[in-house]
PDB file of C-alpha atoms in Angstrom:
ATOM      1  CA  UNK A   1    -138.914  37.285 107.412  1.00 43.00           C
ATOM      2  CA  UNK A   2    -139.332  36.780 103.698  1.00 48.00           C
ATOM      3  CA  UNK A   3    -141.610  39.229 101.798  1.00 44.00           C
ATOM      4  CA  UNK A   4    -144.186  37.605  99.569  1.00 49.00           C
ATOM      5  CA  UNK A   5    -144.484  38.679  95.988  1.00 50.00           C
ATOM      6  CA  UNK A   6    -147.476  40.770  94.891  1.00 49.00           C
ATOM      7  CA  UNK A   7    -150.454  38.760  93.800  1.00 54.00           C
ATOM      8  CA  UNK A   8    -150.900  38.792  90.026  1.00 53.00           C
ATOM      9  CA  UNK A   9    -154.608  39.368  90.440  1.00 53.00           C
ATOM     10  CA  UNK A  10    -153.836  42.651  92.225  1.00 51.00           C
ATOM     11  CA  UNK A  11    -151.535  43.910  89.497  1.00 50.00           C
ATOM     12  CA  UNK A  12    -154.188  43.286  86.924  1.00 54.00           C
ATOM     13  CA  UNK A  13    -156.467  45.747  88.706  1.00 53.00           C
ATOM     14  CA  UNK A  14    -153.938  48.569  88.253  1.00 52.00           C
ATOM     15  CA  UNK A  15    -154.684  50.128  84.873  1.00 53.00           C
ATOM     16  CA  UNK A  16    -152.570  52.853  83.257  1.00 54.00           C
ATOM     17  CA  UNK A  17    -154.090  56.320  83.187  1.00 54.00           C
ATOM     18  CA  UNK A  18    -155.916  57.188  79.994  1.00 61.00           C
ATOM     19  CA  UNK A  19    -153.897  59.587  77.816  1.00 71.00           C
ATOM     20  CA  UNK A  20    -155.618  62.934  77.239  1.00 76.00           C
ATOM     21  CA  UNK A  21    -154.701  64.830  74.104  1.00 84.00           C
ATOM     22  CA  UNK A  22    -154.884  68.603  73.878  1.00 85.00           C
ATOM     23  CA  UNK A  23    -157.749  68.467  71.407  1.00 83.00           C
ATOM     24  CA  UNK A  24    -159.877  66.689  74.031  1.00 84.00           C
ATOM     25  CA  UNK A  25    -159.809  69.722  76.300  1.00 88.00           C
ATOM     26  CA  UNK A  26    -162.957  71.797  76.323  1.00 89.00           C
ATOM     27  CA  UNK A  27    -163.278  75.130  74.521  1.00 89.00           C
ATOM     28  CA  UNK A  28    -162.643  77.266  77.598  1.00 91.00           C
ATOM     29  CA  UNK A  29    -159.376  75.485  78.437  1.00 91.00           C
ATOM     30  CA  UNK A  30    -158.104  75.747  74.885  1.00 90.00           C
ATOM     31  CA  UNK A  31    -159.001  79.426  74.712  1.00 89.00           C
ATOM     32  CA  UNK A  32    -157.030  79.993  77.901  1.00 90.00           C
ATOM     33  CA  UNK A  33    -153.987  78.111  76.572  1.00 88.00           C
ATOM     34  CA  UNK A  34    -153.928  79.888  73.222  1.00 87.00           C
ATOM     35  CA  UNK A  35    -154.270  83.265  74.916  1.00 86.00           C
ATOM     36  CA  UNK A  36    -150.607  82.976  76.004  1.00 88.00           C
ATOM     37  CA  UNK A  37    -149.386  82.826  72.386  1.00 87.00           C
ATOM     38  CA  UNK A  38    -148.610  85.748  70.117  1.00 84.00           C
ATOM     39  CA  UNK A  39    -150.544  86.190  66.862  1.00 83.00           C
ATOM     40  CA  UNK A  40    -148.077  84.329  64.620  1.00 84.00           C
ATOM     41  CA  UNK A  41    -147.617  81.409  67.003  1.00 88.00           C
ATOM     42  CA  UNK A  42    -151.338  81.136  67.537  1.00 89.00           C
ATOM     43  CA  UNK A  43    -151.961  81.021  63.797  1.00 86.00           C
ATOM     44  CA  UNK A  44    -149.281  78.368  63.244  1.00 88.00           C
ATOM     45  CA  UNK A  45    -150.686  76.301  66.085  1.00 87.00           C
ATOM     46  CA  UNK A  46    -154.177  76.508  64.609  1.00 89.00           C
ATOM     47  CA  UNK A  47    -153.030  75.003  61.318  1.00 89.00           C
ATOM     48  CA  UNK A  48    -152.237  71.649  62.930  1.00 90.00           C
ATOM     49  CA  UNK A  49    -155.828  70.373  63.099  1.00 90.00           C
ATOM     50  CA  UNK A  50    -159.467  71.337  62.615  1.00 91.00           C
ATOM     51  CA  UNK A  51    -160.173  71.408  66.361  1.00 90.00           C
ATOM     52  CA  UNK A  52    -157.517  74.012  67.089  1.00 90.00           C
ATOM     53  CA  UNK A  53    -158.545  75.982  64.037  1.00 90.00           C
ATOM     54  CA  UNK A  54    -162.031  76.177  65.483  1.00 91.00           C
ATOM     55  CA  UNK A  55    -160.619  77.617  68.697  1.00 90.00           C
ATOM     56  CA  UNK A  56    -158.454  80.052  66.752  1.00 91.00           C
ATOM     57  CA  UNK A  57    -161.524  81.448  64.983  1.00 90.00           C
ATOM     58  CA  UNK A  58    -163.410  81.960  68.244  1.00 90.00           C
ATOM     59  CA  UNK A  59    -163.749  85.765  68.680  1.00 87.00           C
ATOM     60  CA  UNK A  60    -163.405  85.362  72.452  1.00 90.00           C
ATOM     61  CA  UNK A  61    -159.711  84.628  71.944  1.00 91.00           C
ATOM     62  CA  UNK A  62    -159.058  88.076  70.508  1.00 92.00           C
ATOM     63  CA  UNK A  63    -159.495  90.593  73.302  1.00 94.00           C
ATOM     64  CA  UNK A  64    -156.115  92.253  72.653  1.00 93.00           C
ATOM     65  CA  UNK A  65    -154.394  93.061  69.359  1.00 93.00           C
ATOM     66  CA  UNK A  66    -151.005  94.724  68.839  1.00 93.00           C
ATOM     67  CA  UNK A  67    -149.651  95.476  65.364  1.00 92.00           C
ATOM     68  CA  UNK A  68    -146.114  96.717  64.779  1.00 89.00           C
ATOM     69  CA  UNK A  69    -145.906  96.748  60.959  1.00 83.00           C
ATOM     70  CA  UNK A  70    -148.166  97.123  57.902  1.00 79.00           C
ATOM     71  CA  UNK A  71    -147.569  93.493  56.949  1.00 79.00           C
ATOM     72  CA  UNK A  72    -149.248  92.323  60.158  1.00 86.00           C
ATOM     73  CA  UNK A  73    -152.412  94.167  59.186  1.00 85.00           C
ATOM     74  CA  UNK A  74    -152.472  92.563  55.754  1.00 79.00           C
ATOM     75  CA  UNK A  75    -152.081  88.965  56.915  1.00 77.00           C
ATOM     76  CA  UNK A  76    -155.117  87.097  58.171  1.00 78.00           C
ATOM     77  CA  UNK A  77    -153.539  86.223  61.502  1.00 81.00           C
ATOM     78  CA  UNK A  78    -156.186  87.725  63.738  1.00 89.00           C
ATOM     79  CA  UNK A  79    -159.950  87.751  64.231  1.00 90.00           C
ATOM     80  CA  UNK A  80    -162.024  90.866  64.828  1.00 93.00           C
ATOM     81  CA  UNK A  81    -165.083  90.566  67.007  1.00 93.00           C
ATOM     82  CA  UNK A  82    -167.051  92.032  69.917  1.00 94.00           C
ATOM     83  CA  UNK A  83    -164.542  90.589  72.414  1.00 94.00           C
ATOM     84  CA  UNK A  84    -161.814  93.002  71.327  1.00 96.00           C
ATOM     85  CA  UNK A  85    -161.014  95.366  74.192  1.00 97.00           C
ATOM     86  CA  UNK A  86    -157.471  96.643  73.591  1.00 97.00           C
ATOM     87  CA  UNK A  87    -156.075  97.634  70.194  1.00 97.00           C
ATOM     88  CA  UNK A  88    -152.711  99.194  69.322  1.00 96.00           C
ATOM     89  CA  UNK A  89    -151.176 100.005  65.930  1.00 94.00           C
ATOM     90  CA  UNK A  90    -147.642 101.257  66.567  1.00 92.00           C
ATOM     91  CA  UNK A  91    -145.262 101.758  63.649  1.00 84.00           C
ATOM     92  CA  UNK A  92    -141.745 102.897  64.470  1.00 75.00           C
ATOM     93  CA  UNK A  93    -139.582 102.835  61.352  1.00 63.00           C
ATOM     94  CA  UNK A  94    -138.088 105.015  58.651  1.00 61.00           C
ATOM     95  CA  UNK A  95    -141.338 104.615  56.735  1.00 61.00           C
ATOM     96  CA  UNK A  96    -143.106 106.695  59.366  1.00 68.00           C
ATOM     97  CA  UNK A  97    -140.885 109.658  58.515  1.00 77.00           C
ATOM     98  CA  UNK A  98    -142.009 109.493  54.887  1.00 83.00           C
ATOM     99  CA  UNK A  99    -145.672 109.283  55.863  1.00 83.00           C
ATOM    100  CA  UNK A 100    -145.332 112.401  58.011  1.00 81.00           C
ATOM    101  CA  UNK A 101    -144.107 114.603  55.165  1.00 82.00           C
ATOM    102  CA  UNK A 102    -146.746 116.967  53.785  1.00 83.00           C
ATOM    103  CA  UNK A 103    -148.249 115.524  50.613  1.00 81.00           C
ATOM    104  CA  UNK A 104    -147.292 118.516  48.479  1.00 81.00           C
ATOM    105  CA  UNK A 105    -143.648 118.195  49.555  1.00 84.00           C
ATOM    106  CA  UNK A 106    -143.205 114.493  48.705  1.00 86.00           C
ATOM    107  CA  UNK A 107    -141.237 113.457  45.645  1.00 88.00           C
ATOM    108  CA  UNK A 108    -142.549 110.763  43.312  1.00 88.00           C
ATOM    109  CA  UNK A 109    -140.652 107.975  45.044  1.00 86.00           C
ATOM    110  CA  UNK A 110    -142.123 108.960  48.416  1.00 83.00           C
ATOM    111  CA  UNK A 111    -145.624 109.147  46.939  1.00 84.00           C
ATOM    112  CA  UNK A 112    -145.265 105.683  45.420  1.00 85.00           C
ATOM    113  CA  UNK A 113    -144.095 104.316  48.754  1.00 81.00           C
ATOM    114  CA  UNK A 114    -147.055 105.771  50.607  1.00 83.00           C
ATOM    115  CA  UNK A 115    -149.573 104.691  47.971  1.00 83.00           C
ATOM    116  CA  UNK A 116    -148.916 101.039  48.880  1.00 83.00           C
ATOM    117  CA  UNK A 117    -150.198 101.397  52.428  1.00 84.00           C
ATOM    118  CA  UNK A 118    -151.851 104.801  52.877  1.00 87.00           C
ATOM    119  CA  UNK A 119    -155.377 103.359  53.176  1.00 90.00           C
ATOM    120  CA  UNK A 120    -154.361 100.291  55.178  1.00 91.00           C
ATOM    121  CA  UNK A 121    -155.017 101.595  58.695  1.00 93.00           C
ATOM    122  CA  UNK A 122    -158.119 103.499  57.595  1.00 94.00           C
ATOM    123  CA  UNK A 123    -159.676 100.359  56.119  1.00 94.00           C
ATOM    124  CA  UNK A 124    -158.766  98.384  59.223  1.00 95.00           C
ATOM    125  CA  UNK A 125    -160.347 100.963  61.531  1.00 96.00           C
ATOM    126  CA  UNK A 126    -163.488 100.850  59.398  1.00 96.00           C
ATOM    127  CA  UNK A 127    -163.787  97.148  60.165  1.00 95.00           C
ATOM    128  CA  UNK A 128    -163.122  97.801  63.852  1.00 96.00           C
ATOM    129  CA  UNK A 129    -165.989 100.304  63.957  1.00 97.00           C
ATOM    130  CA  UNK A 130    -168.332  97.733  62.471  1.00 96.00           C
ATOM    131  CA  UNK A 131    -167.250  94.624  64.392  1.00 95.00           C
ATOM    132  CA  UNK A 132    -165.780  95.789  67.732  1.00 96.00           C
ATOM    133  CA  UNK A 133    -168.326  97.932  69.604  1.00 96.00           C
ATOM    134  CA  UNK A 134    -166.869  97.028  73.019  1.00 97.00           C
ATOM    135  CA  UNK A 135    -163.400  98.479  72.421  1.00 97.00           C
ATOM    136  CA  UNK A 136    -161.985 100.055  75.587  1.00 98.00           C
ATOM    137  CA  UNK A 137    -158.516 101.248  74.541  1.00 98.00           C
ATOM    138  CA  UNK A 138    -157.078 102.441  71.217  1.00 98.00           C
ATOM    139  CA  UNK A 139    -153.473 103.428  70.506  1.00 97.00           C
ATOM    140  CA  UNK A 140    -152.376 104.752  67.106  1.00 96.00           C
ATOM    141  CA  UNK A 141    -148.701 105.653  66.809  1.00 94.00           C
ATOM    142  CA  UNK A 142    -146.883 106.666  63.638  1.00 91.00           C
ATOM    143  CA  UNK A 143    -150.027 106.322  61.532  1.00 91.00           C
ATOM    144  CA  UNK A 144    -149.374 109.332  59.328  1.00 89.00           C
ATOM    145  CA  UNK A 145    -152.225 108.692  56.901  1.00 91.00           C
ATOM    146  CA  UNK A 146    -155.193 108.504  59.246  1.00 93.00           C
ATOM    147  CA  UNK A 147    -157.307 111.636  59.437  1.00 94.00           C
ATOM    148  CA  UNK A 148    -159.882 113.144  61.783  1.00 96.00           C
ATOM    149  CA  UNK A 149    -162.592 111.249  59.945  1.00 96.00           C
ATOM    150  CA  UNK A 150    -161.305 107.808  60.999  1.00 96.00           C
ATOM    151  CA  UNK A 151    -160.806 108.786  64.641  1.00 97.00           C
ATOM    152  CA  UNK A 152    -164.229 110.443  64.848  1.00 97.00           C
ATOM    153  CA  UNK A 153    -165.857 107.326  63.406  1.00 97.00           C
ATOM    154  CA  UNK A 154    -164.214 105.219  66.131  1.00 97.00           C
ATOM    155  CA  UNK A 155    -165.497 107.590  68.819  1.00 97.00           C
ATOM    156  CA  UNK A 156    -169.009 107.392  67.400  1.00 96.00           C
ATOM    157  CA  UNK A 157    -169.023 103.602  66.976  1.00 97.00           C
ATOM    158  CA  UNK A 158    -167.157 102.514  70.125  1.00 97.00           C
ATOM    159  CA  UNK A 159    -169.102 104.296  72.835  1.00 95.00           C
ATOM    160  CA  UNK A 160    -167.307 102.400  75.638  1.00 97.00           C
ATOM    161  CA  UNK A 161    -163.855 103.679  74.685  1.00 97.00           C
ATOM    162  CA  UNK A 162    -162.021 104.757  77.834  1.00 98.00           C
ATOM    163  CA  UNK A 163    -158.494 105.406  76.597  1.00 98.00           C
ATOM    164  CA  UNK A 164    -157.310 107.029  73.360  1.00 98.00           C
ATOM    165  CA  UNK A 165    -153.626 107.568  72.593  1.00 98.00           C
ATOM    166  CA  UNK A 166    -152.612 109.287  69.361  1.00 97.00           C
ATOM    167  CA  UNK A 167    -148.904 109.745  68.714  1.00 94.00           C
ATOM    168  CA  UNK A 168    -147.198 111.200  65.656  1.00 92.00           C
ATOM    169  CA  UNK A 169    -150.466 111.256  63.698  1.00 93.00           C
ATOM    170  CA  UNK A 170    -149.880 114.369  61.615  1.00 91.00           C
ATOM    171  CA  UNK A 171    -153.314 114.605  59.974  1.00 93.00           C
ATOM    172  CA  UNK A 172    -155.146 114.741  63.282  1.00 95.00           C
ATOM    173  CA  UNK A 173    -156.403 118.265  63.993  1.00 95.00           C
ATOM    174  CA  UNK A 174    -158.669 120.120  66.404  1.00 96.00           C
ATOM    175  CA  UNK A 175    -161.652 118.404  64.733  1.00 96.00           C
ATOM    176  CA  UNK A 176    -160.686 115.256  66.616  1.00 97.00           C
ATOM    177  CA  UNK A 177    -160.502 117.235  69.851  1.00 96.00           C
ATOM    178  CA  UNK A 178    -163.991 118.594  69.249  1.00 96.00           C
ATOM    179  CA  UNK A 179    -165.244 115.054  68.675  1.00 96.00           C
ATOM    180  CA  UNK A 180    -163.711 113.990  71.999  1.00 93.00           C
ATOM    181  CA  UNK A 181    -165.946 116.443  73.779  1.00 91.00           C
ATOM    182  CA  UNK A 182    -169.044 115.435  71.790  1.00 93.00           C
ATOM    183  CA  UNK A 183    -168.775 111.666  71.435  1.00 94.00           C
ATOM    184  CA  UNK A 184    -166.227 110.454  73.999  1.00 93.00           C
ATOM    185  CA  UNK A 185    -168.618 110.132  76.925  1.00 94.00           C
ATOM    186  CA  UNK A 186    -166.726 107.181  78.438  1.00 96.00           C
ATOM    187  CA  UNK A 187    -163.228 108.569  77.874  1.00 97.00           C
ATOM    188  CA  UNK A 188    -161.007 108.981  80.922  1.00 96.00           C
ATOM    189  CA  UNK A 189    -157.518 109.073  79.381  1.00 97.00           C
ATOM    190  CA  UNK A 190    -156.560 110.935  76.176  1.00 97.00           C
ATOM    191  CA  UNK A 191    -153.092 111.621  74.771  1.00 97.00           C
ATOM    192  CA  UNK A 192    -152.268 113.487  71.568  1.00 97.00           C
ATOM    193  CA  UNK A 193    -148.481 113.459  71.465  1.00 96.00           C
ATOM    194  CA  UNK A 194    -146.384 114.903  68.624  1.00 93.00           C
ATOM    195  CA  UNK A 195    -149.489 115.680  66.552  1.00 94.00           C
ATOM    196  CA  UNK A 196    -148.308 118.916  64.957  1.00 93.00           C
ATOM    197  CA  UNK A 197    -151.698 120.102  63.660  1.00 94.00           C
ATOM    198  CA  UNK A 198    -153.302 120.135  67.105  1.00 95.00           C
ATOM    199  CA  UNK A 199    -153.458 123.636  68.593  1.00 95.00           C
ATOM    200  CA  UNK A 200    -153.339 124.975  72.116  1.00 95.00           C
ATOM    201  CA  UNK A 201    -156.816 126.413  71.648  1.00 94.00           C
ATOM    202  CA  UNK A 202    -158.165 122.972  70.838  1.00 95.00           C
ATOM    203  CA  UNK A 203    -156.549 121.468  73.922  1.00 96.00           C
ATOM    204  CA  UNK A 204    -157.963 124.189  76.144  1.00 96.00           C
ATOM    205  CA  UNK A 205    -161.407 123.590  74.673  1.00 96.00           C
ATOM    206  CA  UNK A 206    -161.274 119.921  75.697  1.00 95.00           C
ATOM    207  CA  UNK A 207    -160.056 120.784  79.193  1.00 95.00           C
ATOM    208  CA  UNK A 208    -162.891 123.277  79.575  1.00 95.00           C
ATOM    209  CA  UNK A 209    -165.684 121.041  78.262  1.00 95.00           C
ATOM    210  CA  UNK A 210    -164.391 117.757  79.674  1.00 95.00           C
ATOM    211  CA  UNK A 211    -162.524 118.440  82.914  1.00 95.00           C
ATOM    212  CA  UNK A 212    -163.017 114.782  83.870  1.00 95.00           C
ATOM    213  CA  UNK A 213    -160.694 113.647  81.061  1.00 96.00           C
ATOM    214  CA  UNK A 214    -156.984 113.285  81.810  1.00 96.00           C
ATOM    215  CA  UNK A 215    -155.608 115.029  78.698  1.00 96.00           C
ATOM    216  CA  UNK A 216    -151.905 115.095  77.823  1.00 95.00           C
ATOM    217  CA  UNK A 217    -150.242 116.516  74.725  1.00 94.00           C
ATOM    218  CA  UNK A 218    -146.480 116.215  74.575  1.00 92.00           C
ATOM    219  CA  UNK A 219    -145.150 118.931  72.235  1.00 89.00           C
ATOM    220  CA  UNK A 220    -148.223 118.817  69.984  1.00 89.00           C
ATOM    221  CA  UNK A 221    -149.344 122.429  70.352  1.00 86.00           C
ATOM    222  CA  UNK A 222    -145.765 123.728  70.171  1.00 85.00           C
ATOM    223  CA  UNK A 223    -144.737 122.041  66.920  1.00 83.00           C
ATOM    224  CA  UNK A 224    -144.763 123.782  63.527  1.00 82.00           C
ATOM    225  CA  UNK A 225    -148.117 122.960  61.879  1.00 84.00           C
ATOM    226  CA  UNK A 226    -148.531 122.124  58.209  1.00 82.00           C
ATOM    227  CA  UNK A 227    -148.827 125.121  55.914  1.00 75.00           C
ATOM    228  CA  UNK A 228    -151.030 125.383  52.874  1.00 63.00           C
ATOM    229  CA  UNK A 229    -149.363 124.633  49.512  1.00 63.00           C
ATOM    230  CA  UNK A 230    -149.662 128.231  48.300  1.00 62.00           C
ATOM    231  CA  UNK A 231    -147.889 129.505  51.390  1.00 52.00           C
ATOM    232  CA  UNK A 232    -145.176 126.847  51.161  1.00 48.00           C
ATOM    233  CA  UNK A 233    -144.404 127.906  47.595  1.00 48.00           C
ATOM    234  CA  UNK A 234    -143.681 131.433  48.781  1.00 46.00           C
ATOM    235  CA  UNK A 235    -141.038 130.320  51.276  1.00 48.00           C
ATOM    236  CA  UNK A 236    -138.153 129.774  48.778  1.00 50.00           C
ATOM    237  CA  UNK A 237    -138.686 133.259  47.340  1.00 42.00           C
ATOM    238  CA  UNK A 238    -138.672 134.872  50.767  1.00 47.00           C
ATOM    239  CA  UNK A 239    -135.606 132.881  51.740  1.00 49.00           C
ATOM    240  CA  UNK A 240    -133.680 133.948  48.631  1.00 46.00           C
ATOM    241  CA  UNK A 241    -134.527 137.621  49.260  1.00 44.00           C
ATOM    242  CA  UNK A 242    -133.350 137.330  52.857  1.00 45.00           C
ATOM    243  CA  UNK A 243    -130.103 135.725  51.701  1.00 45.00           C
ATOM    244  CA  UNK A 244    -129.465 138.633  49.317  1.00 39.00           C
ATOM    245  CA  UNK A 245    -130.097 141.132  52.082  1.00 40.00           C
ATOM    246  CA  UNK A 246    -127.648 139.371  54.378  1.00 42.00           C
ATOM    247  CA  UNK A 247    -125.087 139.067  51.605  1.00 43.00           C
ATOM    248  CA  UNK A 248    -124.968 142.785  50.836  1.00 40.00           C
ATOM    249  CA  UNK A 249    -125.490 144.094  54.345  1.00 43.00           C
TER     250      UNK A 249
END
């Protein structure tokens, strides 16, 4: 039996599917797609057209931010807004070692190096306090220039904060621990690791006043705290006297 060919009138009814470009997707779909990109890729993608730039500037896209270097904080490759829930500034480099030196012990080169970025994180956190009231988690690691004042301001401004992790933040003291007990009503998880100016007494105070908080402090209370400049100046003299005693004993 011979098969008949398809009627031309039937083929004319079959129309090709309409092509759908990415810019024709609605806002929710585009937000979901861009959420899989890192900050740099998302910024590059947004520069291709006005529609994607509009999505890029939507604060709902920025619920999580992770910064690993000072340069990332300087570049406008992120948007701060009330949708931000998770924030981490983690610097792990040789620069961190310089930042952690006591100010009165730094040479001029080290001071010049720190002067280029010492207010960077503080200024950024000031903006976070103003624009991100719904922050749930904050991690600051290697930020040697932030002080109690910046952390306390975050606790006061972000009342929903549940997790706070401070690591190698040498200017953080027991004043921050006191603020945890006063202003951190929503806190459940707190870590102050390798913060040498936090004392055991301060940690015990938090555990006593806020037993509901899971508090950890790796080596913080057992590290050598900063000494005052006048006391540090006496150390070389004491050391030289001890050396003489050992030499002639």
